[in-house]
PDB file of C-alpha atoms in Angstrom:
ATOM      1  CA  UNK A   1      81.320  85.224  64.035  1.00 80.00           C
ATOM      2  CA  UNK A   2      83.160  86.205  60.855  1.00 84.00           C
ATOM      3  CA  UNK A   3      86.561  84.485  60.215  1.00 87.00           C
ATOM      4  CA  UNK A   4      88.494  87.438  60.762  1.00 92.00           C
ATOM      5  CA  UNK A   5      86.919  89.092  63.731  1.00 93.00           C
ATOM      6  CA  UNK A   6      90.048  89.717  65.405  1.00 93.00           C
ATOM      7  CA  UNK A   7      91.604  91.479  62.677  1.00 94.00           C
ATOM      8  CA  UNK A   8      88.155  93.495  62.584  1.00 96.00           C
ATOM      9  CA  UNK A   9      88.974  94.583  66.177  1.00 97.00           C
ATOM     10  CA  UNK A  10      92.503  95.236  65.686  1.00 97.00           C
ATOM     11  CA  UNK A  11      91.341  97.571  62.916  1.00 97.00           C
ATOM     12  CA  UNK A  12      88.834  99.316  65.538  1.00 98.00           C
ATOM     13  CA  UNK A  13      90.641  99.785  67.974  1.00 98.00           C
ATOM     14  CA  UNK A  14      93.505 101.453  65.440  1.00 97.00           C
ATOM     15  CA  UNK A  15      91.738 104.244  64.185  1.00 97.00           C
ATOM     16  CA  UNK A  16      90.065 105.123  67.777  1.00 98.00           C
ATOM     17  CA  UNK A  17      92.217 107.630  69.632  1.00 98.00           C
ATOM     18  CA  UNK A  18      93.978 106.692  72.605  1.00 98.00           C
ATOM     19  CA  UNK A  19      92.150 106.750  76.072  1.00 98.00           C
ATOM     20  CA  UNK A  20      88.843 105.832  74.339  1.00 98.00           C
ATOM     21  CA  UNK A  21      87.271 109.189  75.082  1.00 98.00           C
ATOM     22  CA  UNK A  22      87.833 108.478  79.249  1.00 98.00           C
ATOM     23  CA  UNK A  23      86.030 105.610  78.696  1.00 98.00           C
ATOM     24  CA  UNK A  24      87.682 102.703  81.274  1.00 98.00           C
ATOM     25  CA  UNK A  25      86.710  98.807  80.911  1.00 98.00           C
ATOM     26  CA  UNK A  26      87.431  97.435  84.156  1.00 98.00           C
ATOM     27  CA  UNK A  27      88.898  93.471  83.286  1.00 97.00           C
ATOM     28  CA  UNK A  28      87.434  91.643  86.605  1.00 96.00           C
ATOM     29  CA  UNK A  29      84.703  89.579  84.670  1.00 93.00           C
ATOM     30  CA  UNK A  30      85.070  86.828  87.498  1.00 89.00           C
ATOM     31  CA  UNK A  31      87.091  88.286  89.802  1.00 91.00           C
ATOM     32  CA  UNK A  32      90.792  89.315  89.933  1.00 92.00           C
ATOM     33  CA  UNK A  33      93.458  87.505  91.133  1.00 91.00           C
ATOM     34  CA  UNK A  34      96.596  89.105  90.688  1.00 90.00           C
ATOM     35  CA  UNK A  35      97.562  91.481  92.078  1.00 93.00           C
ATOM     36  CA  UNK A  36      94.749  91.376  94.667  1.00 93.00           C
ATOM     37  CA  UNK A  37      93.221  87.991  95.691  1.00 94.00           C
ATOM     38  CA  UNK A  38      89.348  89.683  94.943  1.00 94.00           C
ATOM     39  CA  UNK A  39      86.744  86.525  93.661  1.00 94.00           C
ATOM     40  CA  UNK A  40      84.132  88.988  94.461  1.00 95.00           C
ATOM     41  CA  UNK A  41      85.419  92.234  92.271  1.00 96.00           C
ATOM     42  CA  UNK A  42      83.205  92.503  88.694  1.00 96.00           C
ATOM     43  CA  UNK A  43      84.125  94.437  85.583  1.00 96.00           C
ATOM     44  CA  UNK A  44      82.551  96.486  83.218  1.00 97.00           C
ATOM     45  CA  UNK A  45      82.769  99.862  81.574  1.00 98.00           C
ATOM     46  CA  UNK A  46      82.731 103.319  83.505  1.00 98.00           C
ATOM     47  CA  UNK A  47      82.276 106.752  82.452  1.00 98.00           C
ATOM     48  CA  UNK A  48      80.176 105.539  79.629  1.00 98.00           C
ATOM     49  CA  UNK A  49      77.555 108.076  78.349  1.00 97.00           C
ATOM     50  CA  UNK A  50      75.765 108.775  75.231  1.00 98.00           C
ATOM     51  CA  UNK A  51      78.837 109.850  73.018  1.00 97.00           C
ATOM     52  CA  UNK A  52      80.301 106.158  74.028  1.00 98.00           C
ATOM     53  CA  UNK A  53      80.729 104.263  70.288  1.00 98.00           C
ATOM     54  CA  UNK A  54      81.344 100.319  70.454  1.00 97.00           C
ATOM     55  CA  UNK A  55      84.891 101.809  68.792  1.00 98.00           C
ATOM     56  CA  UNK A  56      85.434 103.222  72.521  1.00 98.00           C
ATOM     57  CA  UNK A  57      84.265 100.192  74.018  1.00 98.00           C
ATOM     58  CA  UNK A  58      86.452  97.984  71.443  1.00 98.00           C
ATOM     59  CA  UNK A  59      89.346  99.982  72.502  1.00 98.00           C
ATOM     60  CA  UNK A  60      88.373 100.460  76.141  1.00 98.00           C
ATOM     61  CA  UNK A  61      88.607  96.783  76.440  1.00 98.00           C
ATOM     62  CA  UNK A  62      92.367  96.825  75.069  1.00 98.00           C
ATOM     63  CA  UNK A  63      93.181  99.398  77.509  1.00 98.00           C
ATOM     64  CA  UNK A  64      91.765  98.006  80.521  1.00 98.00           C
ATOM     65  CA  UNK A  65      93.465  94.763  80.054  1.00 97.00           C
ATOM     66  CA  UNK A  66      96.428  96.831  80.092  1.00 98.00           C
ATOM     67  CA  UNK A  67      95.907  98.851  82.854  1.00 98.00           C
ATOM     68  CA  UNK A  68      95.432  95.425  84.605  1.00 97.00           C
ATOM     69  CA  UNK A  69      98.853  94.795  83.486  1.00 97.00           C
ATOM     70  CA  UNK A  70     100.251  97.715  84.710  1.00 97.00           C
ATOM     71  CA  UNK A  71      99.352  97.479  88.428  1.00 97.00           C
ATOM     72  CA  UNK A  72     100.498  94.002  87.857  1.00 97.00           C
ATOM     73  CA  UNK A  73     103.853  95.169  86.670  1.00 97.00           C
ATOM     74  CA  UNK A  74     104.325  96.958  90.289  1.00 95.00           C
ATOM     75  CA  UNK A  75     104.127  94.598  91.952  1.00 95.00           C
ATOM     76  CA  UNK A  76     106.302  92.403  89.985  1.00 96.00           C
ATOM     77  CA  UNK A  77     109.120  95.309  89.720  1.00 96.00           C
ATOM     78  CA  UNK A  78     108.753  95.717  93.931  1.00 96.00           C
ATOM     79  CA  UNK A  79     109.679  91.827  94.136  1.00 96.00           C
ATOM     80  CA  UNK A  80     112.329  91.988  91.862  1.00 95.00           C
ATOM     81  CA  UNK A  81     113.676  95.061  93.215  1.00 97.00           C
ATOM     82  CA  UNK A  82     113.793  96.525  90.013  1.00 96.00           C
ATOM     83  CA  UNK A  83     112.763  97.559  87.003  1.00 95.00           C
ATOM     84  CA  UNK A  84     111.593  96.086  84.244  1.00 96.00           C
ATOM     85  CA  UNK A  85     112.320  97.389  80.918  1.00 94.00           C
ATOM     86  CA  UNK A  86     110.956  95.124  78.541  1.00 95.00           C
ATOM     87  CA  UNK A  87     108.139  92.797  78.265  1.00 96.00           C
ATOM     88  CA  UNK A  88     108.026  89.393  76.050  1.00 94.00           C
ATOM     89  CA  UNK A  89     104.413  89.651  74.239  1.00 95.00           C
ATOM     90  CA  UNK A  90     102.972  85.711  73.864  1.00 94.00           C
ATOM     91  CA  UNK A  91      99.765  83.968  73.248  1.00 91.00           C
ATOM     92  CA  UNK A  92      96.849  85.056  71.061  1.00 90.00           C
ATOM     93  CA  UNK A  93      96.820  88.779  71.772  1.00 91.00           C
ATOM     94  CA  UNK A  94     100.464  89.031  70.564  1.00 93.00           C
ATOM     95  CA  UNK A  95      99.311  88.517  67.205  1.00 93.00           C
ATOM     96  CA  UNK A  96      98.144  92.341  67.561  1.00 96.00           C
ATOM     97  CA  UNK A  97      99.769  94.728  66.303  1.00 97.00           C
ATOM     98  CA  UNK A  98      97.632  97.310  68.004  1.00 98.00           C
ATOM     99  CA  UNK A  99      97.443  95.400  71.357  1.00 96.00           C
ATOM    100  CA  UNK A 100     101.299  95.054  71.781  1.00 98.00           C
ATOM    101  CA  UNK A 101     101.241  98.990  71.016  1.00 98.00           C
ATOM    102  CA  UNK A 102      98.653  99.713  73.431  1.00 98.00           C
ATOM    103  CA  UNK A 103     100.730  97.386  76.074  1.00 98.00           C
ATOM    104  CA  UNK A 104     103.689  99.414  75.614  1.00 98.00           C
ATOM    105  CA  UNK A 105     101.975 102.850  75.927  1.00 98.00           C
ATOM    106  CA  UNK A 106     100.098 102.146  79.050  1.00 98.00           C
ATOM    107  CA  UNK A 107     103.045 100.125  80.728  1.00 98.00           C
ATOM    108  CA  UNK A 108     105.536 102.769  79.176  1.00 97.00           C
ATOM    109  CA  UNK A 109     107.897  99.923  78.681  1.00 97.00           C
ATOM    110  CA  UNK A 110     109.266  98.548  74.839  1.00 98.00           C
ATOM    111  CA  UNK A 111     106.828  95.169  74.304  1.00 98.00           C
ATOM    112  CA  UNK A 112     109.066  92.515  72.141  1.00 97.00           C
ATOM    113  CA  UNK A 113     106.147  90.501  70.485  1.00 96.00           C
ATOM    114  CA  UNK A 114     107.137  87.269  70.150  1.00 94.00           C
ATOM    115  CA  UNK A 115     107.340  85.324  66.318  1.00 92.00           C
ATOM    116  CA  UNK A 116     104.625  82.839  66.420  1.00 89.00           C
ATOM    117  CA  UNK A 117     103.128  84.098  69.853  1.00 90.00           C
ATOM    118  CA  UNK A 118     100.635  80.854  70.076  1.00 90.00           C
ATOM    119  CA  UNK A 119     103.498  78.623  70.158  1.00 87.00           C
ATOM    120  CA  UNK A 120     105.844  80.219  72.615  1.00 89.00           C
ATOM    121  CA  UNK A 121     105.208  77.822  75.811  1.00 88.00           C
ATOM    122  CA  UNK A 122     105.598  74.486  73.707  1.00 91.00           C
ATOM    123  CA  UNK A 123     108.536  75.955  71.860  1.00 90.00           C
ATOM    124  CA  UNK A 124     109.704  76.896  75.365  1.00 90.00           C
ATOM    125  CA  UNK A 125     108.913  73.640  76.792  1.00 94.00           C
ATOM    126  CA  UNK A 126     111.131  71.897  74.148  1.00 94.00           C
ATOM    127  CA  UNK A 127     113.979  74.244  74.939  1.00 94.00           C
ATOM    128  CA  UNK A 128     114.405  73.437  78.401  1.00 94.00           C
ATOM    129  CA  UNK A 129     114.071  69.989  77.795  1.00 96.00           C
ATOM    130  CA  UNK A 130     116.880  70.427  75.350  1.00 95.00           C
ATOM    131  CA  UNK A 131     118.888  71.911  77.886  1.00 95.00           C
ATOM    132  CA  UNK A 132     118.542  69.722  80.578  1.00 95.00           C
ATOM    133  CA  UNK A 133     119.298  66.715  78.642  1.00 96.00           C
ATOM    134  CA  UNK A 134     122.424  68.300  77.665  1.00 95.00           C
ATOM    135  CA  UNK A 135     121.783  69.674  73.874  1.00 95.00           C
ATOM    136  CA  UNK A 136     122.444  72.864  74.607  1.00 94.00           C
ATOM    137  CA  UNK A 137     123.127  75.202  77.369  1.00 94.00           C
ATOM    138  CA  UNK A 138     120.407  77.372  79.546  1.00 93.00           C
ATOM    139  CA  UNK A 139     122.545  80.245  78.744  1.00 93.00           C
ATOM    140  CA  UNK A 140     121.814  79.507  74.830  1.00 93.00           C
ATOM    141  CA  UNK A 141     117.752  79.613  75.085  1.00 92.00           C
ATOM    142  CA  UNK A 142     117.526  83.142  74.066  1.00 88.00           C
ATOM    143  CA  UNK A 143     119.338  82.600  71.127  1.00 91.00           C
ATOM    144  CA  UNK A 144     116.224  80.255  69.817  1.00 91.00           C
ATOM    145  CA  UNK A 145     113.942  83.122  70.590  1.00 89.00           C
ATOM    146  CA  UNK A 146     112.486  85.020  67.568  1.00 91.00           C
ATOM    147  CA  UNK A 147     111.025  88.584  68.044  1.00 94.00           C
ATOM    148  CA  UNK A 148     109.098  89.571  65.286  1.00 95.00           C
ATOM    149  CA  UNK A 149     108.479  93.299  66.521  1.00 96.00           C
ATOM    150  CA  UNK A 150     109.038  95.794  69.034  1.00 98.00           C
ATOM    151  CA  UNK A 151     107.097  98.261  70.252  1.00 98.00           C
ATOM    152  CA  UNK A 152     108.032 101.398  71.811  1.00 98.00           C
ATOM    153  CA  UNK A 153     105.840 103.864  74.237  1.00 98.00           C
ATOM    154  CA  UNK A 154     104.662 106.776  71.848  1.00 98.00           C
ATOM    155  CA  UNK A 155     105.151 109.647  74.194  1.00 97.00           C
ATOM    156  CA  UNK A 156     102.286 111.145  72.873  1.00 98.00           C
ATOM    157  CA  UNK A 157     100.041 108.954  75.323  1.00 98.00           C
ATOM    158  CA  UNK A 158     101.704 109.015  78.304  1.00 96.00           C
ATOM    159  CA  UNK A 159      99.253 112.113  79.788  1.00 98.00           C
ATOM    160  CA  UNK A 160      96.232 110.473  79.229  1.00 98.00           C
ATOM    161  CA  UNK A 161      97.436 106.740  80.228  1.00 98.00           C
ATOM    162  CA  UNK A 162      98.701 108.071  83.191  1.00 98.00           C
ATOM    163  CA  UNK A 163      95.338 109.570  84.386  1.00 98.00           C
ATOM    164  CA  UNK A 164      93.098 106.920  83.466  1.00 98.00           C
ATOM    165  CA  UNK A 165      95.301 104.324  85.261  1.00 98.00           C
ATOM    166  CA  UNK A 166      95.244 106.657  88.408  1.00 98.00           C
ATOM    167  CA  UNK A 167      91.233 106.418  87.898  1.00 98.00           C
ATOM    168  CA  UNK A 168      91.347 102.409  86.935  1.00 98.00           C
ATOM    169  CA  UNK A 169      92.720 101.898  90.506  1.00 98.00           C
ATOM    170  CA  UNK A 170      90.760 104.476  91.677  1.00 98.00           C
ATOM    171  CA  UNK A 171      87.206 102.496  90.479  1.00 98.00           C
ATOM    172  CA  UNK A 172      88.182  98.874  92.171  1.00 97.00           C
ATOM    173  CA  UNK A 173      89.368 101.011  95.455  1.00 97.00           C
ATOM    174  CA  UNK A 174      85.626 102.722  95.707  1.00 97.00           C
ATOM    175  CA  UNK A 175      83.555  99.856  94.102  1.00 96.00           C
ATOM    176  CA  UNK A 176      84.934  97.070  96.035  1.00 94.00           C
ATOM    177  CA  UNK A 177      82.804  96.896  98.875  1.00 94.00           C
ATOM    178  CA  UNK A 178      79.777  97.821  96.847  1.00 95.00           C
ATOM    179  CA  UNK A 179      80.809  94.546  94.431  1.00 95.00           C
ATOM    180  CA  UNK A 180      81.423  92.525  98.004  1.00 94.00           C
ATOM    181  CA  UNK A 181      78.077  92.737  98.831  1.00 94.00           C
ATOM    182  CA  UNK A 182      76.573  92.138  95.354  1.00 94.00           C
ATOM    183  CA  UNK A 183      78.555  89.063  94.593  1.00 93.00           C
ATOM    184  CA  UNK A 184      78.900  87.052  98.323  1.00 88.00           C
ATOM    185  CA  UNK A 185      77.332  83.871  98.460  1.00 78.00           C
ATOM    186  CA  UNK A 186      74.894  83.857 101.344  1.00 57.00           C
TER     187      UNK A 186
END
């Protein structure tokens, strides 16, 4: 694997137009957990034909991890009992440019990407610790919080987001049972 391999897939996935060409990765390699409680539920790629590129399935992967994230963020908005307007990028994948862009079209929500994503939980860690022995106050934590970007829905997307997330829910509603009865243990 070549050094920069993510960057090569950042750069895929950039120049590949948004939706993938209806192409829809479905994230459930092992099962999904949140927001359903499915250990049976596989993923892989639908509508796939001969047209498909690996830039559609580069991109399709983005996108389906978002789409994941969306029907997460329902969830997550109905316990709250309210919106939520931004999302906090972290971890590896918030070194992407094109993934925190992708995040905020498909949730249609601004995506903050964090400075030094890889870092956030120990940095985090340190900073309640901090507080809670008294060097500074909860109320102060976001104030040691670097963004380095922000990333806004581009309107532009919002048809074709919309109706392949419709579809994304649609393929674990009518595959479930058929991935129930592939994957139980007898």
């Amino acid at each position: 694997m070549p050094a920069n391999a993510y960057q090569l897939l950042d750069q895929i996935a950039e120049r590949t137009s948004a939706g993938s060409d209806k192409l829809i990765f479905t994230p459930w390699l092992y099962g999904e957990r949140t927001p359903v409680d499915d250990h049976l539920v596989r993923g892989g790629f639908h509508n796939q034909s001969l047209n498909t590129t690996r830039a559609h399935m580069v991109r399709a992967v983005f996108e389906g991890v978002a789409y994941n994230m969306r029907w997460l963020l329902k969830y997550v908005e109905q316990f709250n009992k309210r919106p939520v307007t931004s999302l906090n990028m972290v971890g590896g994948g918030a070194k992407s440019n094109i993934w925190c862009q992708i995040h905020a079209d498909v949730l249609n929500r601004s995506i903050q990407q964090m400075k030094d994503p890889i870092e956030t939980n120990v940095r985090g860690a340190a900073l309640l610790a901090s507080a809670g022995l008294g060097y500074l106050k909860y109320d102060e934590i976001g104030t040691h919080v670097k963004i380095a970007n922000t990333y806004t829905p581009n309107p532009d997307h919002r048809k074709i987001y919309d109706e392949l997330f419709a579809e994304f829910i649609a393929i674990y509603e009518s595959n479930r049972k058929i991935h129930a009865r592939l994957n139980r243990q007898h």
